[in-house]
């Protein structure tokens, strides 16, 4: 399962790495809305909530649908600016139909491939669907959607004012430190682009991002199966300190593809592909294979020993062992005529964290 971005024929300068204050503020807001996704920032989130004025805290809760479960596309700029104010000015230039549709796609959990459908501002059917979806997600979301559809100008102004208030409340202080790490990451990416090319730069973004062998597609390993084309607009990559562990991808039709990725932390951080996680889950779903693993957890065994222990035929055991080996859950070593199988305990132990990382990615 991947997101594929077609970059065939794009000149190198259309592939851009840049810092975005608005995207980083959005990442911070997501941390405040979902601190459980970011245990390393739980203390920061608690301190921010404790210091917020009650009115601003309430505003963040009423609009959190723009950044909680996903990000409204206009909050992850395709053309980042040096300051938050400049990026908010760019958001103000988006017409109401585009703004509202983008907000409700995120807010109401619609599939983004339907971005080109009629605007709920002008189409009664689209409006009713948006309100129905919002109602199913709770009173706050329903109220937000109703206000946005009734008076988009007023809601847009309120959202901007809320984001501007965040600057003084917590963003400016957090951004001063994050910007240093982001600038360092960008220097690395630009150096890799210049000296080793796009493939090396993408490999340094994340183990979940790669250049396809033909060089005409960027492949992002995420729990989805979709594709988009960069065409003449190109692709923007935005590093984030507060975004870990998420790899955010904006790819709706009508928007330039953007990937917001976590700034690398010191030390190795290998991303386990979703395909590998899926193989391991499928391997563990069979009761016979779980029984074999139980025996192997006690030490190395041969196929015959396992067959005898569980009253199975050797060919049946061999078939199950082959599935477990393909999933990387077993290792084997030959001793004369015999092959002994051993449980790969570290990879089995990390399966839970690998699954969580793949889902949150």
Coordinates of C-alpha atoms in Angstrom, one line a residue:
X1 CA 0.0 0.0 0.0
X2 CA 1.6 3.2 -1.2
X3 CA 1.1 6.8 -2.4
X4 CA 2.7 7.2 -5.8
X5 CA 3.6 10.7 -7.0
X6 CA 4.3 10.9 -10.8
X7 CA 7.3 13.3 -11.4
X8 CA 8.0 12.2 -15.0
X9 CA 9.5 15.1 -16.9
X10 CA 9.7 17.5 -14.0
X11 CA 12.9 19.6 -13.9
X12 CA 14.9 19.2 -10.7
X13 CA 14.1 22.8 -9.5
X14 CA 10.4 21.8 -9.2
X15 CA 11.3 19.4 -6.3
X16 CA 11.6 21.7 -3.4
X17 CA 12.7 21.3 0.3
X18 CA 11.6 24.2 2.4
X19 CA 10.6 25.3 5.9
X20 CA 7.0 26.3 6.7
X21 CA 5.9 28.0 9.9
X22 CA 2.3 27.3 9.2
X23 CA 2.9 23.6 8.6
X24 CA 4.9 23.4 11.9
X25 CA 2.1 25.3 13.8
X26 CA -0.4 22.7 12.4
X27 CA 1.9 19.9 13.6
X28 CA 1.9 21.5 17.0
X29 CA -1.8 21.8 17.0
X30 CA -2.1 18.1 16.2
X31 CA 0.2 17.3 19.1
X32 CA -2.2 19.3 21.4
X33 CA -5.2 17.5 20.0
X34 CA -3.7 14.0 20.0
X35 CA -0.9 13.9 22.6
X36 CA -1.1 10.1 22.7
X37 CA 0.4 10.0 19.2
X38 CA 3.5 11.9 20.5
X39 CA 4.6 10.5 23.9
X40 CA 7.9 12.4 23.6
X41 CA 6.0 15.7 23.5
X42 CA 3.3 14.9 26.2
X43 CA 5.0 17.1 28.7
X44 CA 5.2 20.0 26.3
X45 CA 1.5 19.6 25.4
X46 CA 0.4 19.5 29.0
X47 CA 2.4 22.7 29.8
X48 CA 0.8 24.5 26.8
X49 CA -2.7 23.5 27.7
X50 CA -2.2 24.5 31.3
X51 CA -1.0 28.0 30.2
X52 CA -3.6 28.7 27.5
X53 CA -6.3 31.3 28.1
X54 CA -9.7 29.6 28.4
X55 CA -11.0 31.4 25.4
X56 CA -8.1 30.3 23.1
X57 CA -8.3 26.7 24.5
X58 CA -12.0 26.6 23.5
X59 CA -11.2 28.0 20.0
X60 CA -8.7 25.3 19.5
X61 CA -11.2 22.6 20.5
X62 CA -13.9 24.0 18.1
X63 CA -11.6 24.0 15.1
X64 CA -9.4 20.9 15.9
X65 CA -11.1 19.0 13.0
X66 CA -8.8 20.9 10.7
X67 CA -5.7 19.2 12.1
X68 CA -6.7 16.3 14.4
X69 CA -7.4 13.2 12.3
X70 CA -5.7 14.7 9.2
X71 CA -4.6 18.2 8.0
X72 CA -6.7 20.6 5.9
X73 CA -4.6 20.9 2.7
X74 CA -4.3 24.7 3.0
X75 CA -2.5 24.3 6.4
X76 CA 0.4 22.5 4.7
X77 CA 1.6 25.1 2.2
X78 CA 2.9 24.0 -1.2
X79 CA 4.8 27.3 -1.5
X80 CA 6.2 28.0 2.0
X81 CA 6.9 31.6 3.1
X82 CA 9.4 32.9 5.6
X83 CA 6.8 34.0 8.1
X84 CA 3.5 32.7 9.5
X85 CA 1.7 35.9 8.6
X86 CA 2.7 35.6 4.9
X87 CA 1.5 32.0 4.8
X88 CA -1.8 33.0 6.4
X89 CA -2.1 35.8 3.7
X90 CA -1.8 33.1 1.1
X91 CA -4.6 31.1 2.7
X92 CA -6.8 34.2 2.6
X93 CA -6.3 34.3 -1.2
X94 CA -8.0 30.9 -1.6
X95 CA -11.6 31.3 -2.7
X96 CA -14.4 30.2 -0.4
X97 CA -15.4 27.2 -2.4
X98 CA -11.9 25.7 -2.4
X99 CA -11.4 26.6 1.3
X100 CA -14.7 25.1 2.5
X101 CA -14.4 22.0 0.4
X102 CA -10.8 21.4 1.7
X103 CA -11.9 22.0 5.3
X104 CA -14.9 19.7 5.1
X105 CA -13.0 16.9 3.3
X106 CA -10.8 16.8 6.4
X107 CA -13.5 17.7 8.9
X108 CA -16.0 15.1 7.7
X109 CA -13.5 12.4 6.8
X110 CA -14.5 12.2 3.1
X111 CA -12.3 10.3 0.7
X112 CA -10.0 12.9 -0.8
X113 CA -10.4 11.5 -4.3
X114 CA -13.8 13.2 -4.4
X115 CA -12.3 16.7 -4.1
X116 CA -13.6 17.6 -7.5
X117 CA -17.2 17.0 -6.6
X118 CA -19.6 20.0 -6.4
X119 CA -19.0 22.5 -3.6
X120 CA -21.3 22.1 -0.6
X121 CA -21.6 25.9 -0.8
X122 CA -23.5 25.6 -4.0
X123 CA -24.8 22.0 -4.3
X124 CA -27.6 21.0 -2.0
X125 CA -26.7 17.3 -2.1
X126 CA -23.0 17.9 -1.2
X127 CA -24.2 20.2 1.6
X128 CA -26.5 17.6 3.1
X129 CA -23.8 14.9 2.9
X130 CA -21.2 17.2 4.6
X131 CA -23.7 18.0 7.4
X132 CA -24.6 14.3 7.8
X133 CA -21.0 13.3 8.1
X134 CA -20.3 16.1 10.5
X135 CA -23.3 15.2 12.7
X136 CA -22.0 11.6 12.9
X137 CA -18.7 12.9 14.3
X138 CA -20.2 14.9 17.2
X139 CA -21.8 18.1 18.2
X140 CA -18.6 20.3 17.9
X141 CA -17.9 19.1 14.4
X142 CA -21.5 19.6 13.4
X143 CA -21.6 23.1 14.7
X144 CA -18.3 24.0 13.0
X145 CA -19.6 22.7 9.6
X146 CA -22.9 24.5 10.0
X147 CA -21.1 27.8 10.7
X148 CA -18.6 27.3 7.9
X149 CA -21.4 26.7 5.4
X150 CA -23.6 29.5 6.6
X151 CA -20.9 32.2 6.8
X152 CA -17.5 31.1 5.4
X153 CA -16.0 34.6 5.6
X154 CA -16.7 34.8 9.4
X155 CA -15.3 31.3 10.1
X156 CA -12.2 31.9 8.0
X157 CA -11.5 35.1 9.8
X158 CA -12.0 33.4 13.2
X159 CA -9.7 30.5 12.2
X160 CA -7.0 33.0 11.1
X161 CA -7.3 35.0 14.3
X162 CA -7.1 31.8 16.4
X163 CA -3.9 30.8 14.6
X164 CA -2.4 34.2 15.1
X165 CA -3.2 34.0 18.8
X166 CA -1.3 30.7 19.0
X167 CA 1.8 32.6 17.9
X168 CA 2.0 34.6 21.1
X169 CA 0.7 31.8 23.3
X170 CA 3.2 29.1 22.4
X171 CA 4.2 28.9 18.7
X172 CA 6.8 31.7 18.6
X173 CA 8.7 30.1 21.6
X174 CA 8.6 26.6 20.1
X175 CA 9.4 27.7 16.6
X176 CA 12.6 29.4 17.6
X177 CA 14.1 26.1 18.7
X178 CA 12.4 24.0 16.0
X179 CA 13.6 26.3 13.2
X180 CA 17.2 25.7 14.1
X181 CA 16.8 21.9 13.6
X182 CA 14.7 22.4 10.5
X183 CA 17.4 24.6 8.9
X184 CA 20.0 22.0 9.7
X185 CA 17.9 19.3 8.0
X186 CA 17.3 21.5 5.0
X187 CA 21.1 22.1 4.6
X188 CA 21.6 18.3 4.5
X189 CA 18.8 17.7 2.0
X190 CA 20.1 20.5 -0.3
X191 CA 23.6 19.1 -0.1
X192 CA 22.4 15.6 -0.9
X193 CA 20.4 16.9 -3.8
X194 CA 23.4 18.7 -5.3
X195 CA 26.0 16.0 -4.7
X196 CA 24.1 12.7 -5.0
X197 CA 20.7 13.5 -6.5
X198 CA 17.0 13.1 -5.7
X199 CA 17.2 9.4 -4.7
X200 CA 19.7 10.1 -1.9
X201 CA 17.7 13.1 -0.7
X202 CA 14.5 11.1 -0.5
X203 CA 16.2 8.2 1.3
X204 CA 17.3 10.7 4.0
X205 CA 13.7 12.0 4.4
X206 CA 12.4 8.6 5.7
X207 CA 12.8 4.9 5.1
X208 CA 9.2 5.1 3.9
X209 CA 10.0 7.5 1.0
X210 CA 11.9 6.3 -2.1
X211 CA 12.5 7.2 -5.7
X212 CA 11.1 4.4 -8.0
X213 CA 13.8 2.6 -10.1
X214 CA 12.8 4.4 -13.2
X215 CA 13.2 7.8 -11.5
X216 CA 9.7 8.9 -12.7
X217 CA 7.8 8.3 -9.4
X218 CA 8.2 9.1 -5.7
X219 CA 6.8 6.2 -3.6
X220 CA 5.5 6.9 -0.1
X221 CA 4.9 3.8 2.1
X222 CA 1.6 4.6 3.8
X223 CA -1.6 2.7 4.8
X224 CA -3.3 3.8 1.6
X225 CA -3.3 3.0 -2.1
X226 CA -3.4 6.1 -4.3
X227 CA -1.6 8.0 -6.9
X228 CA -1.2 11.6 -8.0
X229 CA 0.7 13.6 -10.6
X230 CA 3.0 16.5 -9.9
X231 CA 2.7 17.8 -13.5
X232 CA 4.2 21.3 -13.8
X233 CA 3.7 22.2 -10.1
X234 CA 6.3 19.9 -8.7
X235 CA 6.5 18.5 -5.1
X236 CA 7.3 20.3 -1.9
X237 CA 9.0 18.5 1.1
X238 CA 8.6 20.2 4.5
X239 CA 10.6 19.0 7.5
X240 CA 9.0 19.0 10.9
X241 CA 10.2 18.7 14.5
X242 CA 6.7 18.4 16.0
X243 CA 5.3 16.0 13.3
X244 CA 7.0 12.8 14.4
X245 CA 5.9 10.0 13.9
X246 CA 3.5 11.2 11.1
X247 CA 4.4 11.4 7.4
X248 CA 1.8 13.8 6.1
X249 CA 1.0 13.8 2.4
X250 CA -1.2 16.4 0.6
X251 CA -2.2 14.9 -2.7
X252 CA -5.8 15.9 -3.6
X253 CA -6.5 17.0 -7.1
X254 CA -6.1 20.7 -7.5
X255 CA -3.3 20.9 -4.8
X256 CA 0.4 20.7 -5.4
X257 CA 1.7 17.5 -3.7
X258 CA 3.3 18.2 -0.4
X259 CA 5.1 15.8 2.0
X260 CA 5.7 16.9 5.6
X261 CA 8.2 14.6 7.2
X262 CA 9.8 14.3 10.7
X263 CA 13.3 15.7 11.1
X264 CA 15.8 12.8 11.6
X265 CA 16.7 12.1 15.2
X266 CA 20.3 11.1 16.2
X267 CA 21.0 7.4 15.8
X268 CA 19.5 4.7 13.4
X269 CA 15.8 4.9 12.8
X270 CA 14.9 2.2 10.2
X271 CA 11.3 2.3 8.9
X272 CA 9.7 -1.1 8.6
X273 CA 7.7 -1.3 5.3
X274 CA 3.9 -1.8 5.6
X275 CA 4.3 -4.8 3.4
X276 CA 6.5 -6.5 6.0
X277 CA 4.2 -5.6 8.8
X278 CA 1.3 -7.1 6.8
X279 CA 3.2 -10.3 6.1
X280 CA 3.9 -10.8 9.8
X281 CA 0.3 -10.2 10.8
X282 CA -0.9 -12.7 8.2
X283 CA 1.7 -15.2 9.3
X284 CA 0.6 -14.9 12.9
X285 CA -3.1 -15.2 12.0
X286 CA -3.0 -19.0 11.6
X287 CA -3.3 -21.1 14.9
X288 CA -0.9 -23.8 13.7
X289 CA 1.9 -21.2 13.1
X290 CA 1.3 -19.8 16.6
X291 CA 1.8 -23.3 18.0
X292 CA 5.0 -23.7 16.1
X293 CA 6.3 -20.4 17.3
X294 CA 5.4 -21.3 20.9
X295 CA 7.7 -24.3 20.6
X296 CA 10.4 -22.4 18.8
X297 CA 10.4 -19.8 21.5
X298 CA 11.8 -22.5 23.8
X299 CA 14.8 -23.2 21.4
X300 CA 15.8 -24.3 17.9
X301 CA 13.9 -27.2 16.4
X302 CA 13.9 -29.2 13.2
X303 CA 10.9 -29.8 11.0
X304 CA 10.6 -33.4 12.2
X305 CA 10.8 -32.3 15.8
X306 CA 8.0 -29.8 15.3
X307 CA 5.9 -32.3 13.4
X308 CA 6.2 -34.8 16.2
X309 CA 5.5 -32.2 18.9
X310 CA 2.2 -31.1 17.4
X311 CA 1.2 -34.4 15.6
X312 CA 1.5 -32.9 12.1
X313 CA 3.1 -34.2 8.9
X314 CA 6.5 -32.8 8.1
X315 CA 5.3 -31.3 4.7
X316 CA 2.5 -29.4 6.5
X317 CA 5.1 -28.1 9.0
X318 CA 7.4 -27.1 6.2
X319 CA 4.7 -25.1 4.5
X320 CA 3.9 -23.2 7.7
X321 CA 7.6 -22.6 8.4
X322 CA 8.0 -21.2 4.9
X323 CA 5.3 -18.6 5.6
X324 CA 7.0 -17.6 8.9
X325 CA 10.4 -17.3 7.2
X326 CA 9.1 -15.1 4.4
X327 CA 7.7 -12.8 7.1
X328 CA 11.1 -12.7 8.7
X329 CA 10.0 -14.3 12.0
X330 CA 12.4 -17.3 11.8
X331 CA 16.0 -17.9 11.0
X332 CA 17.4 -21.3 10.0
X333 CA 20.8 -23.0 10.2
X334 CA 21.9 -26.3 8.7
X335 CA 23.6 -28.9 10.9
X336 CA 24.7 -31.8 8.7
X337 CA 21.5 -33.4 7.4
X338 CA 19.2 -31.3 9.6
X339 CA 18.0 -27.7 9.4
X340 CA 17.1 -26.1 12.7
X341 CA 14.7 -23.2 13.0
X342 CA 15.0 -20.4 15.5
X343 CA 12.5 -17.7 16.5
X344 CA 13.5 -14.2 15.5
X345 CA 12.5 -12.7 18.8
X346 CA 13.5 -9.1 18.3
X347 CA 11.4 -8.7 15.2
X348 CA 8.4 -10.4 16.8
X349 CA 8.8 -8.2 19.9
X350 CA 8.9 -5.0 17.8
X351 CA 5.8 -6.0 15.7
X352 CA 3.5 -4.0 17.9
X353 CA 5.5 -0.8 17.7
X354 CA 6.2 -1.4 14.0
X355 CA 2.4 -1.7 13.4
X356 CA 1.7 1.4 15.3
X357 CA 4.4 3.3 13.4
X358 CA 3.0 2.2 10.1
X359 CA -0.6 3.1 11.0
X360 CA 0.4 6.6 12.3
X361 CA 2.7 7.2 9.3

